[in-house]
Amino acid sequence: MKKIVVANWKMNPETMREAKKLALETKKLAGKLRSTTIIACVPNVFLTELASGRPSTRLLWGAQDVSGKEGTGAFTGEVSAKLLQYAGAQFAIIGHSERRALGESDEVVNSKIKLALAARLRVIICIGESERDESGDYLRPLREQLKQAFRGLAKNDLKKVIVAYEPVWAVGREATRSDTPAEFLHHALFIRKTISDLFDAKTAMQVPVLYGGSVDSKNAEGFLKEGRADGLLIGRASLKPEEFKKILYVAEH
Ligand code: PGA
């Protein structure tokens, strides 16, 4: 089964020079891949330059968000899905917990997804609970996030959707731990069941479900093998080529 590895560079690196260097290292790693695809989601200012190289089926480019505004207009600072597509993005991460933390609602996530799809971008939708409780109550908000994200989408749109399950408490430098492969497997099944309820079983099986949150070269194998993840969404480790290489190796084997 082909694996998807999303490299979420976030607000890194500091300069175009460093970005080009990191892109070159990532390209070299992608060149050795047979069955894994990297989707590098980079800051918008680097996108045009980095995505303009020779197209590769193993290294695709994405944005980390799209504007919730449609078309053109007086929206200072906004960058539309269409502009990002024009800049070379094929994918966009939408609803990342770091954006939700800035106040992005499920409603906004839904309209961004629609705008991205209309601009011919494929979307990586991030969902995840902020707290884990023993009772399983946290599954309700997960279901709600999915339901809201998919509101108004047709079955056919789901072919362009990847879901990344990222428990908020496991994402980024402040994270205390990653999820466990067994817990991820449980959540991935829950996600598929929810998609199946909203659409149908066939559609649910087609949507890749990735794990994200403190992935490194030590825990990647667990999520991909025991957790049966279709891939990984990686922040910090995607900025370290040696570490990233080890994760890709696991994804390939
Ligand atoms: P992290 O970030 O791998 O640094 O925890 C994951 C993410 O971007 O969601």
JSON list of C-alpha atoms in Angstrom, two decimals, residues 17 31-32 45-47 57 76 82 104 131 133 172 193 196 232 243:
[
{"chain": "A", "resi": 17, "resn": "ARG", "atom": "CA", "xyz": [18.39, 30.11, 0.89]},
{"chain": "A", "resi": 31, "resn": "GLY", "atom": "CA", "xyz": [14.21, 10.54, -5.76]},
{"chain": "A", "resi": 32, "resn": "LYS", "atom": "CA", "xyz": [14.84, 7.25, -3.97]},
{"chain": "A", "resi": 45, "resn": "VAL", "atom": "CA", "xyz": [6.49, 32.89, -0.05]},
{"chain": "A", "resi": 46, "resn": "PHE", "atom": "CA", "xyz": [8.62, 29.85, -0.93]},
{"chain": "A", "resi": 47, "resn": "LEU", "atom": "CA", "xyz": [5.94, 28.03, -2.89]},
{"chain": "A", "resi": 57, "resn": "THR", "atom": "CA", "xyz": [5.37, 12.07, -8.72]},
{"chain": "A", "resi": 76, "resn": "THR", "atom": "CA", "xyz": [-5.68, 42.65, 2.88]},
{"chain": "A", "resi": 82, "resn": "LYS", "atom": "CA", "xyz": [-6.79, 30.00, -6.51]},
{"chain": "A", "resi": 104, "resn": "GLU", "atom": "CA", "xyz": [-10.78, 29.04, 13.12]},
{"chain": "A", "resi": 131, "resn": "GLU", "atom": "CA", "xyz": [-8.15, 16.59, 25.53]},
{"chain": "A", "resi": 133, "resn": "ASP", "atom": "CA", "xyz": [-10.66, 11.58, 28.62]},
{"chain": "A", "resi": 172, "resn": "GLY", "atom": "CA", "xyz": [4.33, 20.61, 18.26]},
{"chain": "A", "resi": 193, "resn": "LYS", "atom": "CA", "xyz": [-17.04, 4.68, 10.35]},
{"chain": "A", "resi": 196, "resn": "SER", "atom": "CA", "xyz": [-19.17, 5.75, 6.03]},
{"chain": "A", "resi": 232, "resn": "LEU", "atom": "CA", "xyz": [2.06, 10.53, 8.46]},
{"chain": "A", "resi": 243, "resn": "GLU", "atom": "CA", "xyz": [15.53, 12.15, 10.69]}
]
